Coordinates of C-alpha atoms in Angstrom, one line a residue:
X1 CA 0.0 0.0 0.0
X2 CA 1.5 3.1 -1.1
X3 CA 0.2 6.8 0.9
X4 CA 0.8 10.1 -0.6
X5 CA -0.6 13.2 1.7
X6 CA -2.5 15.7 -0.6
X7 CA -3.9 18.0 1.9
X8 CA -2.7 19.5 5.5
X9 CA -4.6 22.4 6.0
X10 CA -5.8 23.2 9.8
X11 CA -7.8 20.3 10.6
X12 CA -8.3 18.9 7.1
X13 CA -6.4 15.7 6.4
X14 CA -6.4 14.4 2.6
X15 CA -4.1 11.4 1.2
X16 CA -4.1 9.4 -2.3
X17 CA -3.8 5.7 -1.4
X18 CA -2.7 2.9 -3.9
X19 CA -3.6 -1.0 -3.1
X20 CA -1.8 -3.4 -5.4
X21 CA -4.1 -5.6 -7.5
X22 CA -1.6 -8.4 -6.0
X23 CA -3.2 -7.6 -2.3
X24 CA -7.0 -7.5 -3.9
X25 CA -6.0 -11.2 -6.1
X26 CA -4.5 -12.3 -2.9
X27 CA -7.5 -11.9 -0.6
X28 CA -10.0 -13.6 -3.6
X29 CA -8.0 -16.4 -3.3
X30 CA -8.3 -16.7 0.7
X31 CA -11.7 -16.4 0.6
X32 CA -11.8 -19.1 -2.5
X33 CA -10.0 -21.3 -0.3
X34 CA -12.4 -20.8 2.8
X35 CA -15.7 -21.4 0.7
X36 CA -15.0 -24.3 -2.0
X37 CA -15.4 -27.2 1.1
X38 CA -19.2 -25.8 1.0
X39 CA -19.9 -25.4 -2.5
X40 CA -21.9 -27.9 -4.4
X41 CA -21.9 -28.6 -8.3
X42 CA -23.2 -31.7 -10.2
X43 CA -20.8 -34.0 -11.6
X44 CA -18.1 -33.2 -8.5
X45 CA -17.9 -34.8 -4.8
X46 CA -18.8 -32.2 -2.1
X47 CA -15.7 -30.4 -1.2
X48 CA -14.0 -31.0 -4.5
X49 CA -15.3 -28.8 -7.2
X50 CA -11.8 -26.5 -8.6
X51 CA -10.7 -23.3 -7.8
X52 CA -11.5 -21.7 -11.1
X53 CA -14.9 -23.1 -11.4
X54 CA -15.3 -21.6 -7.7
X55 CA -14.7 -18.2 -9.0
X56 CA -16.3 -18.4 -12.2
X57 CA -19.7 -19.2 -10.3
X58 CA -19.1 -16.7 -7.5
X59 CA -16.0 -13.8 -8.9
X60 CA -17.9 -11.4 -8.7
X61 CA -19.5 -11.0 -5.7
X62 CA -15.6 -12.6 -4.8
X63 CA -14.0 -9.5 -5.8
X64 CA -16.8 -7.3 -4.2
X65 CA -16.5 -8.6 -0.8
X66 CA -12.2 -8.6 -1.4
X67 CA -12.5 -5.1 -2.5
X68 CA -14.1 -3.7 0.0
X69 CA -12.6 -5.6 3.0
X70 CA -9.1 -4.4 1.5
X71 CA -9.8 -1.0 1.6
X72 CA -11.7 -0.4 4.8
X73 CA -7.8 -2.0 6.2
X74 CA -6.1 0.3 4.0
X75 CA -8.2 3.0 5.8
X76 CA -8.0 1.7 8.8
X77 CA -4.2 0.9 8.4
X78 CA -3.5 4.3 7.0
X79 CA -5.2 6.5 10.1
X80 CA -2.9 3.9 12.7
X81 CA 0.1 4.9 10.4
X82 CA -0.7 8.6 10.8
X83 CA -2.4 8.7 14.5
X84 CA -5.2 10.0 12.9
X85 CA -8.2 11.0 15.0
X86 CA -11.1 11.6 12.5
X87 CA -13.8 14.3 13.3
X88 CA -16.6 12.4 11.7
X89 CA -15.7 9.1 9.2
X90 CA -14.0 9.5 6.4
X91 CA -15.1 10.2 2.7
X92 CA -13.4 7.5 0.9
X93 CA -13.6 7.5 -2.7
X94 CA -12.5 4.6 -5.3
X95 CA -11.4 5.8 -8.7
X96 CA -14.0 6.0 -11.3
X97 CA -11.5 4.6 -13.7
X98 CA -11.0 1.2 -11.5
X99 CA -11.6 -2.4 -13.1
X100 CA -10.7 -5.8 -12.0
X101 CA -6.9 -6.5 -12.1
X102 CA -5.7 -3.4 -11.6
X103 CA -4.9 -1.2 -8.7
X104 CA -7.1 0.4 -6.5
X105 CA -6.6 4.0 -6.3
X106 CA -8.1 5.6 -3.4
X107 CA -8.9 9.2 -2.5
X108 CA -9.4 9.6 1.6
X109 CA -10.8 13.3 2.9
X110 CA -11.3 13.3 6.7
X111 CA -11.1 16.3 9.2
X112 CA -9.5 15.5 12.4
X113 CA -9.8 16.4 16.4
X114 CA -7.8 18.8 17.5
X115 CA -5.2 18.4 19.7
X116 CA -6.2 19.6 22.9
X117 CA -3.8 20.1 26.1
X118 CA -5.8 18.2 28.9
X119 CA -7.1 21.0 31.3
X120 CA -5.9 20.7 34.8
X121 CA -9.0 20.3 36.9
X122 CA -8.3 22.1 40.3
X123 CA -8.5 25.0 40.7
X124 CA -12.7 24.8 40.0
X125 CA -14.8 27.7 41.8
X126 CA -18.2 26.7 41.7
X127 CA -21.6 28.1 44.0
X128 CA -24.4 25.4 44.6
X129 CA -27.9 27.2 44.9
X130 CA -29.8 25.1 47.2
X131 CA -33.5 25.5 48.0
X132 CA -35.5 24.3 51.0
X133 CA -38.5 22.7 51.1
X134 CA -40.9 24.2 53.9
X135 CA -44.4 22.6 54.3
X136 CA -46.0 25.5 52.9
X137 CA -43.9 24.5 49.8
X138 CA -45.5 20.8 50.5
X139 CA -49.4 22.1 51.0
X140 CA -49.4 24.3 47.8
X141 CA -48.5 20.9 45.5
X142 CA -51.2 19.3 47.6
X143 CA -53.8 21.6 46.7
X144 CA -53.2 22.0 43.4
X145 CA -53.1 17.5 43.3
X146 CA -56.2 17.9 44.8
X147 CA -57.3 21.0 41.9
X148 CA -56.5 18.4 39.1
X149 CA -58.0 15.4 40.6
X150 CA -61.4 16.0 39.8
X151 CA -63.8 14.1 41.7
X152 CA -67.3 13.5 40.4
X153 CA -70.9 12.7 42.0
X154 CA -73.9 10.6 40.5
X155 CA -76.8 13.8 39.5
X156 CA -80.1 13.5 39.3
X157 CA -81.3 11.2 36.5
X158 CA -83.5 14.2 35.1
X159 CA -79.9 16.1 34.8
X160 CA -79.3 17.3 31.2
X161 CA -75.2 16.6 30.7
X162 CA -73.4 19.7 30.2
X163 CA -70.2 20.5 29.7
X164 CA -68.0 19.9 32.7
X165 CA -70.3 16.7 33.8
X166 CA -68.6 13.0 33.4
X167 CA -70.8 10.8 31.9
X168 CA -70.4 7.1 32.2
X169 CA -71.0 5.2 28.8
X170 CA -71.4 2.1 26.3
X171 CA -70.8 2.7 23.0
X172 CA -70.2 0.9 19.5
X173 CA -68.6 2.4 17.0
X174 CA -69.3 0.9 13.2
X175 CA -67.5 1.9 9.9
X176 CA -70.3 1.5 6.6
X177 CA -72.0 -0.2 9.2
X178 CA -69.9 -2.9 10.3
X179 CA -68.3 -3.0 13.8
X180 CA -64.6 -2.2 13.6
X181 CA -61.9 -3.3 16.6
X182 CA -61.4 -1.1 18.9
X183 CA -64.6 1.0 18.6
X184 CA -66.5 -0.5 21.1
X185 CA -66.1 -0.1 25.3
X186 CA -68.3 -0.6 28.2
X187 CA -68.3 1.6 31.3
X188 CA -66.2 4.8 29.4
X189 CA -65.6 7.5 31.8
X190 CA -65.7 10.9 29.3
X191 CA -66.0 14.4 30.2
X192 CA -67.4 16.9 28.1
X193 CA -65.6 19.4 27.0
X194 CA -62.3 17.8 28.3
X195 CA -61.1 17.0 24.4
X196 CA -60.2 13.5 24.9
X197 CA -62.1 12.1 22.1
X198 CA -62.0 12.7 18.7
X199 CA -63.4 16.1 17.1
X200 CA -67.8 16.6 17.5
X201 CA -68.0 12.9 20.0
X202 CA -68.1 15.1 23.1
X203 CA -69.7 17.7 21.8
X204 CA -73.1 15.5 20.6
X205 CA -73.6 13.7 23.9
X206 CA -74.3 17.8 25.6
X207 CA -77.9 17.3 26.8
X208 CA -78.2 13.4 27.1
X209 CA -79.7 12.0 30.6
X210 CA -78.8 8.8 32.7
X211 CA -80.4 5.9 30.8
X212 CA -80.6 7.8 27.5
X213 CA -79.5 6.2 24.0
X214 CA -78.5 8.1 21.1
X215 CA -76.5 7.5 17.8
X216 CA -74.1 9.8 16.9
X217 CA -71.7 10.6 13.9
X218 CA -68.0 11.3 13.6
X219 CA -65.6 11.9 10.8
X220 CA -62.2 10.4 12.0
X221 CA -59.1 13.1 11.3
X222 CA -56.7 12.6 8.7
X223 CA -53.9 12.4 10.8
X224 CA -55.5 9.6 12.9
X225 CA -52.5 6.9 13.5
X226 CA -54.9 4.0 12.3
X227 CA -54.4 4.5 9.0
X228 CA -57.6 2.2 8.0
X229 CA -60.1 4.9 9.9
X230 CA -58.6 8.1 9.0
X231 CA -61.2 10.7 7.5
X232 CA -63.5 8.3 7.4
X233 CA -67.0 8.8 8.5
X234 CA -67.9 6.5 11.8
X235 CA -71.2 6.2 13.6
X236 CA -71.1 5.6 17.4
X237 CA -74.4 3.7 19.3
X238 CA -74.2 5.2 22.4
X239 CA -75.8 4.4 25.7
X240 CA -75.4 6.7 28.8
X241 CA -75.3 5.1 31.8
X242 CA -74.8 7.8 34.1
X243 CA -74.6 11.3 34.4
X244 CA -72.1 12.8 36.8
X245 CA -71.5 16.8 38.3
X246 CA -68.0 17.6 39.8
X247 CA -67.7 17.2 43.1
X248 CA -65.4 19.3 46.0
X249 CA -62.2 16.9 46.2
X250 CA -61.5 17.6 50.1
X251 CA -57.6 16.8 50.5
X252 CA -58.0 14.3 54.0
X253 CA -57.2 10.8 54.5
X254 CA -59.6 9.2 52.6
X255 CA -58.8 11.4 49.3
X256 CA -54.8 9.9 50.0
X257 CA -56.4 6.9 50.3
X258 CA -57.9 7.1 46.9
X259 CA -54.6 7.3 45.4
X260 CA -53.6 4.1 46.8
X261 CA -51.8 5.5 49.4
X262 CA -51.5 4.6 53.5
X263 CA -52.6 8.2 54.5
X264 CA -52.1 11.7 54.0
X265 CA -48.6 11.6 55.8
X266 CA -47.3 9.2 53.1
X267 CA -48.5 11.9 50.4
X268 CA -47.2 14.6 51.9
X269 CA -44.4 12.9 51.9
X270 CA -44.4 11.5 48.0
X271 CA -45.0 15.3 47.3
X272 CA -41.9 16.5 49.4
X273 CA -39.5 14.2 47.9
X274 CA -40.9 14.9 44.4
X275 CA -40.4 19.1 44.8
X276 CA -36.9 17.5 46.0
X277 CA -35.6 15.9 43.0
X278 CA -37.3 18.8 40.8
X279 CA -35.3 21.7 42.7
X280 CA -32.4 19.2 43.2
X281 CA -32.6 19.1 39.2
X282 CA -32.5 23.1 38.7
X283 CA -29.3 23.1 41.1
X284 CA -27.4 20.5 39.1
X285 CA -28.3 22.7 35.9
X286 CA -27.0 25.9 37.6
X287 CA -24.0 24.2 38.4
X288 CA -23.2 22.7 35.1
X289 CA -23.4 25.9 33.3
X290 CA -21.3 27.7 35.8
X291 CA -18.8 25.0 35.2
X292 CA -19.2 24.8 31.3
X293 CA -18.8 28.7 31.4
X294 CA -15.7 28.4 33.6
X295 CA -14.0 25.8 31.2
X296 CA -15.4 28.1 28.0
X297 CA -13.6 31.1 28.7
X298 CA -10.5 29.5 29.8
X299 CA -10.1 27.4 26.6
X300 CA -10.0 28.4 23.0
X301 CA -8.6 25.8 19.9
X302 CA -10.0 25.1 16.7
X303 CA -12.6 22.6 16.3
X304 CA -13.8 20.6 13.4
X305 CA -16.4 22.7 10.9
X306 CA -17.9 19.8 10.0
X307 CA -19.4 18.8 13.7
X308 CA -19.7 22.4 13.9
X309 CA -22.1 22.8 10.8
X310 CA -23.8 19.7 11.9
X311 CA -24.3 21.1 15.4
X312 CA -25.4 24.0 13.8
X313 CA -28.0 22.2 11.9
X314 CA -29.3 20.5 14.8
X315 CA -30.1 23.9 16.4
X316 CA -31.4 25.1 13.4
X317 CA -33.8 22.8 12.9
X318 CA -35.6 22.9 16.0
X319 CA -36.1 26.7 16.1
X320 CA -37.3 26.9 12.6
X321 CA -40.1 23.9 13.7
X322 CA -40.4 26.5 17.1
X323 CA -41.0 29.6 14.8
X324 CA -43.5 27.8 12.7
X325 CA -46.0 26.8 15.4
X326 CA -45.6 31.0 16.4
X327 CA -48.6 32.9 16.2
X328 CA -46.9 34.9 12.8
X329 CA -44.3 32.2 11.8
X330 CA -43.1 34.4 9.2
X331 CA -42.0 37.4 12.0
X332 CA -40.2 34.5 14.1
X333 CA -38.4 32.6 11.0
X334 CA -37.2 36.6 10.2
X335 CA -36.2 37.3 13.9
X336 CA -34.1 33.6 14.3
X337 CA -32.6 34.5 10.2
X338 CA -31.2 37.8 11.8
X339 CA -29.4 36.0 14.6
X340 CA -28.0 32.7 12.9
X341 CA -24.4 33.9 13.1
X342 CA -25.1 33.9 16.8
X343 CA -26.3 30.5 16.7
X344 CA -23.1 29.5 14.6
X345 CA -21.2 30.3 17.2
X346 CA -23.4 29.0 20.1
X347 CA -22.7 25.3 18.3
X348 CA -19.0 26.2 18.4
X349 CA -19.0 26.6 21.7
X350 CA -20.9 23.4 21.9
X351 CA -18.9 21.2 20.4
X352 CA -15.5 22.7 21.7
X353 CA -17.0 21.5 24.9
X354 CA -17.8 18.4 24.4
X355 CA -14.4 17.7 22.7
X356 CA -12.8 19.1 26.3
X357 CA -15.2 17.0 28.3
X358 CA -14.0 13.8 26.4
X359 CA -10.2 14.9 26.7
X360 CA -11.1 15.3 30.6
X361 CA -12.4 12.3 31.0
X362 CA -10.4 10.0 28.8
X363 CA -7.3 11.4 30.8
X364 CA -8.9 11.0 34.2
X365 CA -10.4 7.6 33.9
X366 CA -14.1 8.1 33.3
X367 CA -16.0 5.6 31.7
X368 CA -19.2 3.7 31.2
X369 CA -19.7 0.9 32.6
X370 CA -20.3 -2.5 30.5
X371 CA -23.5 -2.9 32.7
X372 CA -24.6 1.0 32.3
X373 CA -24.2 0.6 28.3
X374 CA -26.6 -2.7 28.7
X375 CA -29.0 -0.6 30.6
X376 CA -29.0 2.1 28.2
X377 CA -29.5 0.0 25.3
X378 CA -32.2 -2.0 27.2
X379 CA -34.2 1.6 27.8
X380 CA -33.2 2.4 24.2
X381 CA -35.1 -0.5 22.7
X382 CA -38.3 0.1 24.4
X383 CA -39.0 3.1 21.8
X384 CA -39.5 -0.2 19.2
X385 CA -42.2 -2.5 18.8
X386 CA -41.9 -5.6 20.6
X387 CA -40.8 -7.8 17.7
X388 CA -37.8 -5.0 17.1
X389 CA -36.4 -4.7 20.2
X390 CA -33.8 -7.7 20.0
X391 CA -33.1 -6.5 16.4
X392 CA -32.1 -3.3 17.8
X393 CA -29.9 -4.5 20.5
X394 CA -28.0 -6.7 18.2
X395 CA -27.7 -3.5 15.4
X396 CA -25.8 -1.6 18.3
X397 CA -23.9 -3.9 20.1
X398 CA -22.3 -4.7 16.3
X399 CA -22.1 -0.7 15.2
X400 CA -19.6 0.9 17.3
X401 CA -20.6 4.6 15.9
X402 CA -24.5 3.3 17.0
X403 CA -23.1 2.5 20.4
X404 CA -21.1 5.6 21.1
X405 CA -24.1 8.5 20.0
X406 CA -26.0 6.1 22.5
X407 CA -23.2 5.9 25.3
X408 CA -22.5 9.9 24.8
X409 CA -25.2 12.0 27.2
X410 CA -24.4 9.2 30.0
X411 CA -20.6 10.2 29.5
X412 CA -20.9 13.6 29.5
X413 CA -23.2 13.7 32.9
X414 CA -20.1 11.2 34.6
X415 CA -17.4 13.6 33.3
X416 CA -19.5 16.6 34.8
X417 CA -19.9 14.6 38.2
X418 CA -16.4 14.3 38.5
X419 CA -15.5 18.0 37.8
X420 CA -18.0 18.8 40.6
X421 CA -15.9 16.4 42.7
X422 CA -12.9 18.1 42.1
X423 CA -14.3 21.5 42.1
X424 CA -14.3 24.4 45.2
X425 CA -18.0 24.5 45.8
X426 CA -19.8 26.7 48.4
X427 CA -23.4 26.7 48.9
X428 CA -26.4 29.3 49.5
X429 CA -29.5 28.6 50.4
X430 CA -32.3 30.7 47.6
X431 CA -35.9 30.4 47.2
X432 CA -37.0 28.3 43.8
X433 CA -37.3 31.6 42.1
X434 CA -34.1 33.0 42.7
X435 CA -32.4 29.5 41.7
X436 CA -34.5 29.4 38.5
X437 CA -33.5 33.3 37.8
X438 CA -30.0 32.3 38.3
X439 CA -30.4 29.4 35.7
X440 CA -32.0 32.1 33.6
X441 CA -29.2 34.6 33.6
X442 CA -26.4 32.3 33.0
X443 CA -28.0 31.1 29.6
X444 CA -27.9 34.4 28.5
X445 CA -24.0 34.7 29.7
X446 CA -24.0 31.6 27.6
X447 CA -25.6 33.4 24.8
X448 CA -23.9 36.4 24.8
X449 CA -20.5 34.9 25.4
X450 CA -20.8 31.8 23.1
X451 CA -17.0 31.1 22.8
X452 CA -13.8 32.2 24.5
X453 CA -12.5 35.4 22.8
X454 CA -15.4 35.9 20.4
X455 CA -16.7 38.8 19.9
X456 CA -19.9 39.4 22.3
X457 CA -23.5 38.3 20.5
X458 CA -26.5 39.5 20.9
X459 CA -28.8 37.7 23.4
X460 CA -31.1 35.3 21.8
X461 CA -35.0 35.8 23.0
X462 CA -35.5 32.9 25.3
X463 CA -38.6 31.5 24.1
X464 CA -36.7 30.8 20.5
X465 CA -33.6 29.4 22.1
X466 CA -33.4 25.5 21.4
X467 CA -33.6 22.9 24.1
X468 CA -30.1 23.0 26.2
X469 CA -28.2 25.1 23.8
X470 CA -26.0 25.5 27.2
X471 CA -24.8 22.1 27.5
X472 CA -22.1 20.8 25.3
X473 CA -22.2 18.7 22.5
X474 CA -22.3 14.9 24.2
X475 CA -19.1 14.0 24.8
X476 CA -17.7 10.6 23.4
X477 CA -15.3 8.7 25.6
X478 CA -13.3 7.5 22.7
X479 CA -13.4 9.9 20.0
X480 CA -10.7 7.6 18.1
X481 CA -10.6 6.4 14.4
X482 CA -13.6 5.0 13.3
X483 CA -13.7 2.5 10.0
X484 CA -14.8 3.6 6.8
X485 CA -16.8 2.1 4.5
X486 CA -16.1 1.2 1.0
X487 CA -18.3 2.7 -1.6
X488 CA -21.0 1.1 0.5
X489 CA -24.6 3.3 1.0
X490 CA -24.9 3.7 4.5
X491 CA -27.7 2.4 6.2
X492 CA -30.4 5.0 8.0
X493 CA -29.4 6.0 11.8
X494 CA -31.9 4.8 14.7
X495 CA -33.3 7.3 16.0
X496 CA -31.8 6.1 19.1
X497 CA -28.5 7.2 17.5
X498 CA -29.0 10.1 15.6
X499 CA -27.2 13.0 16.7
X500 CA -26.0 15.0 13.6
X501 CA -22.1 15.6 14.5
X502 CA -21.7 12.0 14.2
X503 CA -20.7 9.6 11.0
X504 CA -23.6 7.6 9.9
X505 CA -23.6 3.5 10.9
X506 CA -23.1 1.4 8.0
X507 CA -23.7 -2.2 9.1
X508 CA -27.6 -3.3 9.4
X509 CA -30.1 -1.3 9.2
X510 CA -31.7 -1.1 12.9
X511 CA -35.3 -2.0 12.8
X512 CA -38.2 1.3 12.8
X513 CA -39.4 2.4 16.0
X514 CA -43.0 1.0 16.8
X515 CA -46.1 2.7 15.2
X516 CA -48.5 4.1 16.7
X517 CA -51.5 1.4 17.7
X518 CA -53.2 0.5 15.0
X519 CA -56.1 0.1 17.1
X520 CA -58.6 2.8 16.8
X521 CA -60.6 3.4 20.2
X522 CA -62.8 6.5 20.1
X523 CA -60.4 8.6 22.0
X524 CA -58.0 10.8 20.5
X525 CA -54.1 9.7 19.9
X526 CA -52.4 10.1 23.1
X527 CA -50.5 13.2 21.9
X528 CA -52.8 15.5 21.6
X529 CA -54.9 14.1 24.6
X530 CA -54.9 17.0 27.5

């Protein structure tokens, strides 16, 4: 194998790589050897048909397989040779002008990671915001349980249902008059007005009594997820069995009790620890800015522009889906255009962070467990039907790209926990709203300030900013060479695994995530039930 660098500019890496046709005849042989004991042909004992005849049934797909296996080891060889650390995988191109027989010429375009100087990590000044829970705290979440736990009482059979009232119902729901599955229920709680079920069901049972049976008729939505019912017309025999008023919920033992509960003490308690872990939550986020600022502003080294740009996109995307659901989508696509530069850099910053958290924590020791990564990838295969699952499992235990994007938030959250470790930290006691103020202010720092020695941006309006633009890009804990495919299309990314920054898997295909239920019950899809 002959390597020829053609490019060395910054972080962009480009070499010209010859593979004799020697190598690629050589390999086609091995693997002729390996599979003539299997191959049958009439007229020759098993295990006995020649070489030649071997490659005249199967050369092809011979020299495919050969081809490709030798130069994913060329690639492979040629970033061990260089102590290359590719960015994303590398674009490797065969020549257009290659046949069978001759050499292989190769053209590989990769950008690398920088080299960064691992960061000592005392020295860390950080404040922990704590809040305290008093029982006021603890009696305000009870009432407002008790405010969203509606409680209804049987009304008078004369009572015409109105919105607000529960009724208790049978109903059969047929499509051009034949039942379909899922249409039918006994004993349906529904509340009109609530919104639960699908567009004009509520909205016809207004006025019914207890004992009452009517026939109404609905036109399924477009968007309904089983495909078979949507916009079709649907008629719904309906009998009411009860009609039901809201009632006072008093917040005593017996309404604990109705949760399933011992008492009142053990829901006070529930309610305590749960205003716990969420204020416990909002001090761990004002910490990790305060630590991410800290190692922002004291590091500055060029970082790939194609994780950048794919960062970029990331953010981009989901404030362009924020702007259009704005009441003048138009006004908030203009507003987000005039501060993309600002959002450039805001990815910089994000993916200069995660490269530093990686270099931290490769150089300190952090890791993910084998029994974490098996826990991830179990909760990770719930988001697929059933039948998928296993498929799943198997498609990123065998994809090492797959199995890092999936590895990568869990990382970045143990590197972070070990900074806070080694960190000076000194804690104040704040009410919620000072805590969340804090949180508040330091994402604009963050926004303002999105890279060390850049010049200052303008602050982005908070309701357009995109979902943890202050955290860094997730960290990998091995950011080393990955392999590169050969001419092959790469398969489509689980979603599982789909962060943008990162090279897309190649091996199989991981299975779709699960559909929604193809059963069609009158209510609404869970999505847009309130």
């Amino acid at each position: 194998m002959q390597i020829v660098e053609t490019t060395n500019e910054g972080l962009k890496r480009g070499y010209s790589v010859t593979i004799s046709a020697k190598d690629i005849s050589a390999r086609i042989e091995n693997e002729v050897k390996k599979i003539a004991p299997q191959v049958r042909m009439p007229g020759f004992r098993p295990g006995k048909v020649p070489a030649n005849l071997v490659k005249k049934m199967h050369g092809a797909a011979l020299h495919s397989d050969a081809l490709n296996a030798t130069v994913q080891e060329s690639v492979d060889s040629l970033l061990r040779e260089k102590e290359l650390r590719p960015a994303i995988r590398p674009d490797v191109r065969l020549a257009d002008d290659y046949a069978e027989g001759k050499d292989a010429e190769l053209t590989v375009e990769l950008e690398i990671l920088p080299a960064i100087e691992v960061p000592a990590v005392e020295g860390l000044k950080l404040e922990r915001l704590t809040v305290s829970i008093s029982d006021e705290k603890v009696d305000e979440a009870l009432a407002e349980l008790a405010k969203n736990q509606k409680s209804f009482k049987d009304a008078p059979k004369t009572r015409k249902a109105a919105e607000g009232d529960q009724l208790i119902i049978d109903f059969v729901g047929k499509v051009d008059g034949e039942v379909f599955e899922g249409g039918s229920a006994e004993n349906q709680p529904l509340e009109i007005g609530a919104g639960r079920f699908i567009p004009g069901f509520e909205e016809q049972l207004a006025g019914v009594k207890t004992g009452e049976e009517k026939t109404i008729t609905v036109t399924f939505p477009e968007d309904y997820p089983a495909t078979h019912l949507a916009g079709k017309e649907a008629s719904f025999d309906v009998t009411v069995q009860q009609v039901k008023v809201p009632g006072e919920t008093t917040v005593d033992e017996d309404f604990a009790k109705s949760l399933g509960l011992e008492g009142l003490d053990q829901l006070k308690g529930l309610l305590r620890g749960q205003l716990e872990q969420e204020t416990n939550g909002l001090t761990r986020t004002q910490m990790k800015r305060q630590l991410l600022d800290q190692l922002a502003g004291a590091h500055d080294f060029a970082v790939p522009p194609s994780m950048v740009e794919a960062e970029f996109n990331q953010i981009w995307a989901q404030l362009q889906q924020e702007a259009a659901k704005e009441e003048d989508p138009e006004a908030a696509l203009k507003e987000i255009e005039d501060e993309k530069d600002d959002y450039r850099a805001i990815a910089e910053r994000r993916v200069r962070l995660g490269l530093l958290l990686s270099e931290i924590g490769q150089a300190n020791g952090v890791a993910v467990t084998d029994q974490e990564m098996q826990m991830l990838v179990m909760q990770a295969a719930q988001q697929y039907r059933p039948e998928d699952r296993q498929r799943f499992m198997d498609f990123v235990r065998q994809d090492p790209m797959a199995a890092a994007q999936l590895r990568a938030p869990l990382y970045e959250d143990k590197v972070v926990d070990f900074l806070f470790d080694k960190a000076e930290v000194t804690e104040r006691e704040v009410t919620r709203e000072e805590l969340e103020a804090a949180i508040e202010a330091e994402e604009g720092a963050a926004e303002a300030k999105p890279a060390a020695k850049k010049p200052a941006a303008k602050k982005a309006p908070a309701k357009k900013a995109p979902a943890k633009k202050e955290e860094a890009a997730p960290a990998e804990d091995k950011p080393a060479a990955k392999k590169a495919p050969a001419k092959k299309a790469p398969a489509k990314k689980p979603a599982a695994a789909a962060k943008a920054e990162e090279a897309k898997p190649v091996a199989k295909k991981a299975p779709a995530k699960k559909p929604a239920a193809k059963k069609a019950p009158a209510k609404k899809p869970a999505a847009k039930t309130e």
